[in-house]
Amino acid sequence: MAEITKAVKDKAEEKAAKLADPIAASIDPATQQMIARAQQMGIDTVFDRAVQMKPCNIGIQGICCKNCAMGPCRLPLTKSISEGEDTRKGLCGATANTIAARNFARMVAAGAAAHSDHGRCVAEVFMSAARKESDAYKIKDTTKLLSVAAALGVATTVEVDGAVKDRNIDEIALEVGEIALNEWGKAEGELVYLKRAPQPLYEKWTKAGVKPRNIDREIVEIMHRTHMGVDQDYKNIVKQCTRASLADGWGGSMLATDLQDILFGTPYPLQAEANLGVMKQDHVNIIVHGHEPVLSEMIVAMAQRKEIIEYAKSKGAKGIQLGGICCTANEIFQRHGVPQAGTYLQQELAIITGACDAMVVDIQCVFQNLANVAKCFHTKLITTHPIAKMEQDNVVHIEFDEHHALEDAEKIVRLAIDNFQNRKGEVMIPQYKATAIGGFGVESIEYHLGGTFRGTYYTLNDNIINGRIRGIAGVVGCNNARTRHNEAHIAVVKELIKNDVIVLTTGCNGIACAMEGLLTPESAAVYCGPGLKEVCETVGIPPVLHMGSCVDNSRILLAATEVVKAGGLGKDICDLPAAGSAPEWMSEKAISIGQYFVSSGVYTVFGLHLPTSGAPVFHNYLSKELEKLYGGKWDLEADPIKHAHLMIAHIDKKRKELGIDKARDRVLMDMADRQKLEA
Ligand code: BF8
């Protein structure tokens, strides 16, 4: 007995001694500094936990089935299996393909649910604004309202006595809200926004029978099909993955983006800063973390009020400094220029500065360990969403409701201010931050690269055709503690822009690029190939355009559609010299995004690994066969340089197919040239 106790103790001590090497854990000096500080203070972070706990080698390959109580059934892939006949099966007989496809489908369902439930919450707040039930939320961007109304089939004019007049804005807003909310559960038909896609893509979806009927139904159907003993054909399961993912990209996420823009303003380029160095020692620091701008917008508004700033000063602070983590950071950065304090993997580190007076969280990507870290400091950790609470007793729950949103925001901000004087111990804010320009979207790209005069994507297309811009890449997604923080994000993006590929970024890749200084026009001279550099310098844009949060990947779908419409680059998204990437993905949302990019015609490369590798036939279906249906396909490459070159090779292949593989400039001819031609 004594021996067992000793062994357990030794194991615990050995585990405790195993800490992350800060330099190996992140490329970012601010992150390295905070990991080291946490270790000195005896506080564990995700980086240490990643060293101490290895992932399950079977789960990582997608071949563990725990969908019934006869299992979990684990079907490890051995060398002999991959080379010979695959006879693996679970107790019920489920093959590795069925199991991996079911697991993959459940990831799509969870990801689509997360984005779409976020969208639903925004739609409900939108309705309450349209009904004028809330003082806090108003219809802010009427231009966007009118364009969304048109996309949803809502009339924007009325005929009165034979004359056509503009319809009342409030009436339009109400109808937009009703139609939008109906998209989650309508009994018949298909999602309205599918028709925003290029016609050939819409026809592919029709032919394949994958047009989503309503958002909720497709997610529920995945849960049904993957229940024990239902769908046992991986191809049929993938078909439902496509339906649910399209319900996310062209449904829940797109509605979230549109309605957020109407309520809070469509982003236009603005400047801010990024990284933990944005926190200020002599200010009340409030970190807003999560996803729904419904919450963060109110905190931003409240923190700017004169009486609130005075209150902060009365407590000895010089002011209030807001900062964002995760996609909330992207939301308030793109609309207000609020600094981005950090990526997903930096959430614990913001508290470890000792200067975080409150961390306010809502939904998604929030570590439960924040509560344990907050316990070591004075930080108030405040949950705000009814569906996302924490069990730890040091967490304060202030439930946010659109009917009293400003009161809730005031309570939260005052709590943070009151907490300023409770700071204990030394504050250490890493002195690293970078300037970043964000706020690009479908509308602002049209303005910058097309001009209001033309009002199209003409200039962008022209520069792709003449070869100055080789192609377009959407690089998006998370950080993952199983790989060095930000290393692959930055390496992939730098390799792409070096090769004249313009990058559209969202999510934590957007924050990583901001921290690296890639979101500035000046970075073009340092990192870009000559063609992209010339375009960026002429137009005054960064080579990496920040398009917002993860739900805003819908902006990338619409931007790609605008490029198709502008002409000269094929008839469908799959014809474009374009590719997608998620170098450090980790969340189920990323899988849903990947699937809707692929099903919209985009060649999409993920880093790290995919939960499909244990079922090679299923993996091949995703990485080869889907292209025949939709023009897009999955790929996997962990090495960031090879990853970028897979994308570039695809872009070059598309350029060749379009007949634009040889760079050609438009030639200005004088009379002598013309006479030569005529001769
Ligand atoms: O939705 S990129 S780590 S923050 S999941 Fe999460 Fe991934 Fe960051 Fe936003 Ni998106």
mmCIF file with all atom_site columns, N, CA, C and O in Angstrom, residues 11-36:
data_model
loop_
_atom_site.group_PDB
_atom_site.id
_atom_site.type_symbol
_atom_site.label_atom_id
_atom_site.label_alt_id
_atom_site.label_comp_id
_atom_site.label_asym_id
_atom_site.label_entity_id
_atom_site.label_seq_id
_atom_site.pdbx_PDB_ins_code
_atom_site.Cartn_x
_atom_site.Cartn_y
_atom_site.Cartn_z
_atom_site.occupancy
_atom_site.B_iso_or_equiv
_atom_site.pdbx_formal_charge
_atom_site.auth_seq_id
_atom_site.auth_comp_id
_atom_site.auth_asym_id
_atom_site.auth_atom_id
_atom_site.pdbx_PDB_model_num
ATOM 1   N N  . LYS A 1 11 ? 4.446 10.141 -9.372  1.00 0.00 ? 11 LYS A N  1
ATOM 2   C CA . LYS A 1 11 ? 3.820 10.474 -10.653 1.00 0.00 ? 11 LYS A CA 1
ATOM 3   C C  . LYS A 1 11 ? 3.341 11.931 -10.600 1.00 0.00 ? 11 LYS A C  1
ATOM 4   O O  . LYS A 1 11 ? 3.531 12.704 -11.545 1.00 0.00 ? 11 LYS A O  1
ATOM 5   N N  . ALA A 1 12 ? 2.711 12.280 -9.467  1.00 0.00 ? 12 ALA A N  1
ATOM 6   C CA . ALA A 1 12 ? 2.186 13.650 -9.320  1.00 0.00 ? 12 ALA A CA 1
ATOM 7   C C  . ALA A 1 12 ? 3.327 14.657 -9.369  1.00 0.00 ? 12 ALA A C  1
ATOM 8   O O  . ALA A 1 12 ? 3.228 15.704 -10.017 1.00 0.00 ? 12 ALA A O  1
ATOM 9   N N  . GLU A 1 13 ? 4.439 14.295 -8.699  1.00 0.00 ? 13 GLU A N  1
ATOM 10  C CA . GLU A 1 13 ? 5.586 15.221 -8.688  1.00 0.00 ? 13 GLU A CA 1
ATOM 11  C C  . GLU A 1 13 ? 6.209 15.351 -10.068 1.00 0.00 ? 13 GLU A C  1
ATOM 12  O O  . GLU A 1 13 ? 6.557 16.433 -10.517 1.00 0.00 ? 13 GLU A O  1
ATOM 13  N N  . GLU A 1 14 ? 6.280 14.183 -10.749 1.00 0.00 ? 14 GLU A N  1
ATOM 14  C CA . GLU A 1 14 ? 6.858 14.188 -12.098 1.00 0.00 ? 14 GLU A CA 1
ATOM 15  C C  . GLU A 1 14 ? 6.008 15.071 -13.013 1.00 0.00 ? 14 GLU A C  1
ATOM 16  O O  . GLU A 1 14 ? 6.511 15.872 -13.793 1.00 0.00 ? 14 GLU A O  1
ATOM 17  N N  . LYS A 1 15 ? 4.685 14.945 -12.863 1.00 0.00 ? 15 LYS A N  1
ATOM 18  C CA . LYS A 1 15 ? 3.766 15.719 -13.679 1.00 0.00 ? 15 LYS A CA 1
ATOM 19  C C  . LYS A 1 15 ? 3.931 17.202 -13.380 1.00 0.00 ? 15 LYS A C  1
ATOM 20  O O  . LYS A 1 15 ? 3.970 18.044 -14.283 1.00 0.00 ? 15 LYS A O  1
ATOM 21  N N  . ALA A 1 16 ? 4.059 17.514 -12.079 1.00 0.00 ? 16 ALA A N  1
ATOM 22  C CA . ALA A 1 16 ? 4.190 18.915 -11.681 1.00 0.00 ? 16 ALA A CA 1
ATOM 23  C C  . ALA A 1 16 ? 5.468 19.526 -12.241 1.00 0.00 ? 16 ALA A C  1
ATOM 24  O O  . ALA A 1 16 ? 5.517 20.698 -12.585 1.00 0.00 ? 16 ALA A O  1
ATOM 25  N N  . ALA A 1 17 ? 6.504 18.675 -12.349 1.00 0.00 ? 17 ALA A N  1
ATOM 26  C CA . ALA A 1 17 ? 7.778 19.204 -12.825 1.00 0.00 ? 17 ALA A CA 1
ATOM 27  C C  . ALA A 1 17 ? 7.763 19.463 -14.325 1.00 0.00 ? 17 ALA A C  1
ATOM 28  O O  . ALA A 1 17 ? 8.591 20.185 -14.853 1.00 0.00 ? 17 ALA A O  1
ATOM 29  N N  . LYS A 1 18 ? 6.812 18.861 -15.016 1.00 0.00 ? 18 LYS A N  1
ATOM 30  C CA . LYS A 1 18 ? 6.768 18.985 -16.470 1.00 0.00 ? 18 LYS A CA 1
ATOM 31  C C  . LYS A 1 18 ? 6.035 20.262 -16.852 1.00 0.00 ? 18 LYS A C  1
ATOM 32  O O  . LYS A 1 18 ? 4.814 20.350 -16.758 1.00 0.00 ? 18 LYS A O  1
ATOM 33  N N  . LEU A 1 19 ? 6.782 21.251 -17.240 1.00 0.00 ? 19 LEU A N  1
ATOM 34  C CA . LEU A 1 19 ? 6.169 22.527 -17.609 1.00 0.00 ? 19 LEU A CA 1
ATOM 35  C C  . LEU A 1 19 ? 6.529 22.841 -19.051 1.00 0.00 ? 19 LEU A C  1
ATOM 36  O O  . LEU A 1 19 ? 7.541 22.369 -19.578 1.00 0.00 ? 19 LEU A O  1
ATOM 37  N N  . ALA A 1 20 ? 5.727 23.686 -19.653 1.00 0.00 ? 20 ALA A N  1
ATOM 38  C CA . ALA A 1 20 ? 5.994 24.069 -21.046 1.00 0.00 ? 20 ALA A CA 1
ATOM 39  C C  . ALA A 1 20 ? 7.244 24.931 -21.119 1.00 0.00 ? 20 ALA A C  1
ATOM 40  O O  . ALA A 1 20 ? 7.518 25.725 -20.210 1.00 0.00 ? 20 ALA A O  1
ATOM 41  N N  . ASP A 1 21 ? 7.984 24.782 -22.194 1.00 0.00 ? 21 ASP A N  1
ATOM 42  C CA . ASP A 1 21 ? 9.085 25.696 -22.468 1.00 0.00 ? 21 ASP A CA 1
ATOM 43  C C  . ASP A 1 21 ? 8.460 26.914 -23.161 1.00 0.00 ? 21 ASP A C  1
ATOM 44  O O  . ASP A 1 21 ? 7.909 26.784 -24.264 1.00 0.00 ? 21 ASP A O  1
ATOM 45  N N  . PRO A 1 22 ? 8.515 28.081 -22.532 1.00 0.00 ? 22 PRO A N  1
ATOM 46  C CA . PRO A 1 22 ? 7.806 29.243 -23.096 1.00 0.00 ? 22 PRO A CA 1
ATOM 47  C C  . PRO A 1 22 ? 8.204 29.552 -24.534 1.00 0.00 ? 22 PRO A C  1
ATOM 48  O O  . PRO A 1 22 ? 7.360 29.923 -25.345 1.00 0.00 ? 22 PRO A O  1
ATOM 49  N N  . ILE A 1 23 ? 9.491 29.360 -24.851 1.00 0.00 ? 23 ILE A N  1
ATOM 50  C CA . ILE A 1 23 ? 9.947 29.688 -26.217 1.00 0.00 ? 23 ILE A CA 1
ATOM 51  C C  . ILE A 1 23 ? 9.366 28.677 -27.211 1.00 0.00 ? 23 ILE A C  1
ATOM 52  O O  . ILE A 1 23 ? 8.954 29.037 -28.316 1.00 0.00 ? 23 ILE A O  1
ATOM 53  N N  . ALA A 1 24 ? 9.314 27.409 -26.790 1.00 0.00 ? 24 ALA A N  1
ATOM 54  C CA . ALA A 1 24 ? 8.771 26.384 -27.690 1.00 0.00 ? 24 ALA A CA 1
ATOM 55  C C  . ALA A 1 24 ? 7.250 26.477 -27.794 1.00 0.00 ? 24 ALA A C  1
ATOM 56  O O  . ALA A 1 24 ? 6.651 25.980 -28.746 1.00 0.00 ? 24 ALA A O  1
ATOM 57  N N  . ALA A 1 25 ? 6.634 27.135 -26.816 1.00 0.00 ? 25 ALA A N  1
ATOM 58  C CA . ALA A 1 25 ? 5.169 27.162 -26.779 1.00 0.00 ? 25 ALA A CA 1
ATOM 59  C C  . ALA A 1 25 ? 4.570 28.241 -27.669 1.00 0.00 ? 25 ALA A C  1
ATOM 60  O O  . ALA A 1 25 ? 3.429 28.124 -28.119 1.00 0.00 ? 25 ALA A O  1
ATOM 61  N N  . SER A 1 26 ? 5.313 29.316 -27.895 1.00 0.00 ? 26 SER A N  1
ATOM 62  C CA . SER A 1 26 ? 4.745 30.435 -28.668 1.00 0.00 ? 26 SER A CA 1
ATOM 63  C C  . SER A 1 26 ? 5.847 31.201 -29.378 1.00 0.00 ? 26 SER A C  1
ATOM 64  O O  . SER A 1 26 ? 6.975 31.288 -28.879 1.00 0.00 ? 26 SER A O  1
ATOM 65  N N  . ILE A 1 27 ? 5.495 31.795 -30.524 1.00 0.00 ? 27 ILE A N  1
ATOM 66  C CA . ILE A 1 27 ? 6.473 32.671 -31.195 1.00 0.00 ? 27 ILE A CA 1
ATOM 67  C C  . ILE A 1 27 ? 6.384 34.094 -30.662 1.00 0.00 ? 27 ILE A C  1
ATOM 68  O O  . ILE A 1 27 ? 7.183 34.946 -31.004 1.00 0.00 ? 27 ILE A O  1
ATOM 69  N N  . ASP A 1 28 ? 5.375 34.360 -29.829 1.00 0.00 ? 28 ASP A N  1
ATOM 70  C CA . ASP A 1 28 ? 5.095 35.731 -29.407 1.00 0.00 ? 28 ASP A CA 1
ATOM 71  C C  . ASP A 1 28 ? 5.791 36.045 -28.078 1.00 0.00 ? 28 ASP A C  1
ATOM 72  O O  . ASP A 1 28 ? 5.550 35.359 -27.084 1.00 0.00 ? 28 ASP A O  1
ATOM 73  N N  . PRO A 1 29 ? 6.630 37.085 -28.047 1.00 0.00 ? 29 PRO A N  1
ATOM 74  C CA . PRO A 1 29 ? 7.371 37.369 -26.813 1.00 0.00 ? 29 PRO A CA 1
ATOM 75  C C  . PRO A 1 29 ? 6.481 37.717 -25.618 1.00 0.00 ? 29 PRO A C  1
ATOM 76  O O  . PRO A 1 29 ? 6.826 37.379 -24.477 1.00 0.00 ? 29 PRO A O  1
ATOM 77  N N  . ALA A 1 30 ? 5.342 38.359 -25.864 1.00 0.00 ? 30 ALA A N  1
ATOM 78  C CA . ALA A 1 30 ? 4.440 38.684 -24.753 1.00 0.00 ? 30 ALA A CA 1
ATOM 79  C C  . ALA A 1 30 ? 3.906 37.399 -24.122 1.00 0.00 ? 30 ALA A C  1
ATOM 80  O O  . ALA A 1 30 ? 3.824 37.262 -22.889 1.00 0.00 ? 30 ALA A O  1
ATOM 81  N N  . THR A 1 31 ? 3.571 36.452 -24.985 1.00 0.00 ? 31 THR A N  1
ATOM 82  C CA . THR A 1 31 ? 3.045 35.163 -24.507 1.00 0.00 ? 31 THR A CA 1
ATOM 83  C C  . THR A 1 31 ? 4.130 34.410 -23.752 1.00 0.00 ? 31 THR A C  1
ATOM 84  O O  . THR A 1 31 ? 3.879 33.862 -22.662 1.00 0.00 ? 31 THR A O  1
ATOM 85  N N  . GLN A 1 32 ? 5.326 34.401 -24.304 1.00 0.00 ? 32 GLN A N  1
ATOM 86  C CA . GLN A 1 32 ? 6.444 33.709 -23.636 1.00 0.00 ? 32 GLN A CA 1
ATOM 87  C C  . GLN A 1 32 ? 6.659 34.283 -22.235 1.00 0.00 ? 32 GLN A C  1
ATOM 88  O O  . GLN A 1 32 ? 6.824 33.553 -21.247 1.00 0.00 ? 32 GLN A O  1
ATOM 89  N N  . GLN A 1 33 ? 6.641 35.613 -22.169 1.00 0.00 ? 33 GLN A N  1
ATOM 90  C CA . GLN A 1 33 ? 6.878 36.280 -20.879 1.00 0.00 ? 33 GLN A CA 1
ATOM 91  C C  . GLN A 1 33 ? 5.811 35.905 -19.845 1.00 0.00 ? 33 GLN A C  1
ATOM 92  O O  . GLN A 1 33 ? 6.107 35.636 -18.683 1.00 0.00 ? 33 GLN A O  1
ATOM 93  N N  . MET A 1 34 ? 4.567 35.850 -20.292 1.00 0.00 ? 34 MET A N  1
ATOM 94  C CA . MET A 1 34 ? 3.479 35.542 -19.350 1.00 0.00 ? 34 MET A CA 1
ATOM 95  C C  . MET A 1 34 ? 3.451 34.069 -18.958 1.00 0.00 ? 34 MET A C  1
ATOM 96  O O  . MET A 1 34 ? 3.086 33.728 -17.840 1.00 0.00 ? 34 MET A O  1
ATOM 97  N N  . ILE A 1 35 ? 3.856 33.178 -19.882 1.00 0.00 ? 35 ILE A N  1
ATOM 98  C CA . ILE A 1 35 ? 3.920 31.747 -19.516 1.00 0.00 ? 35 ILE A CA 1
ATOM 99  C C  . ILE A 1 35 ? 4.970 31.588 -18.409 1.00 0.00 ? 35 ILE A C  1
ATOM 100 O O  . ILE A 1 35 ? 4.743 30.906 -17.397 1.00 0.00 ? 35 ILE A O  1
ATOM 101 N N  . ALA A 1 36 ? 6.112 32.247 -18.594 1.00 0.00 ? 36 ALA A N  1
ATOM 102 C CA . ALA A 1 36 ? 7.189 32.148 -17.597 1.00 0.00 ? 36 ALA A CA 1
ATOM 103 C C  . ALA A 1 36 ? 6.720 32.718 -16.257 1.00 0.00 ? 36 ALA A C  1
ATOM 104 O O  . ALA A 1 36 ? 6.984 32.141 -15.194 1.00 0.00 ? 36 ALA A O  1
#
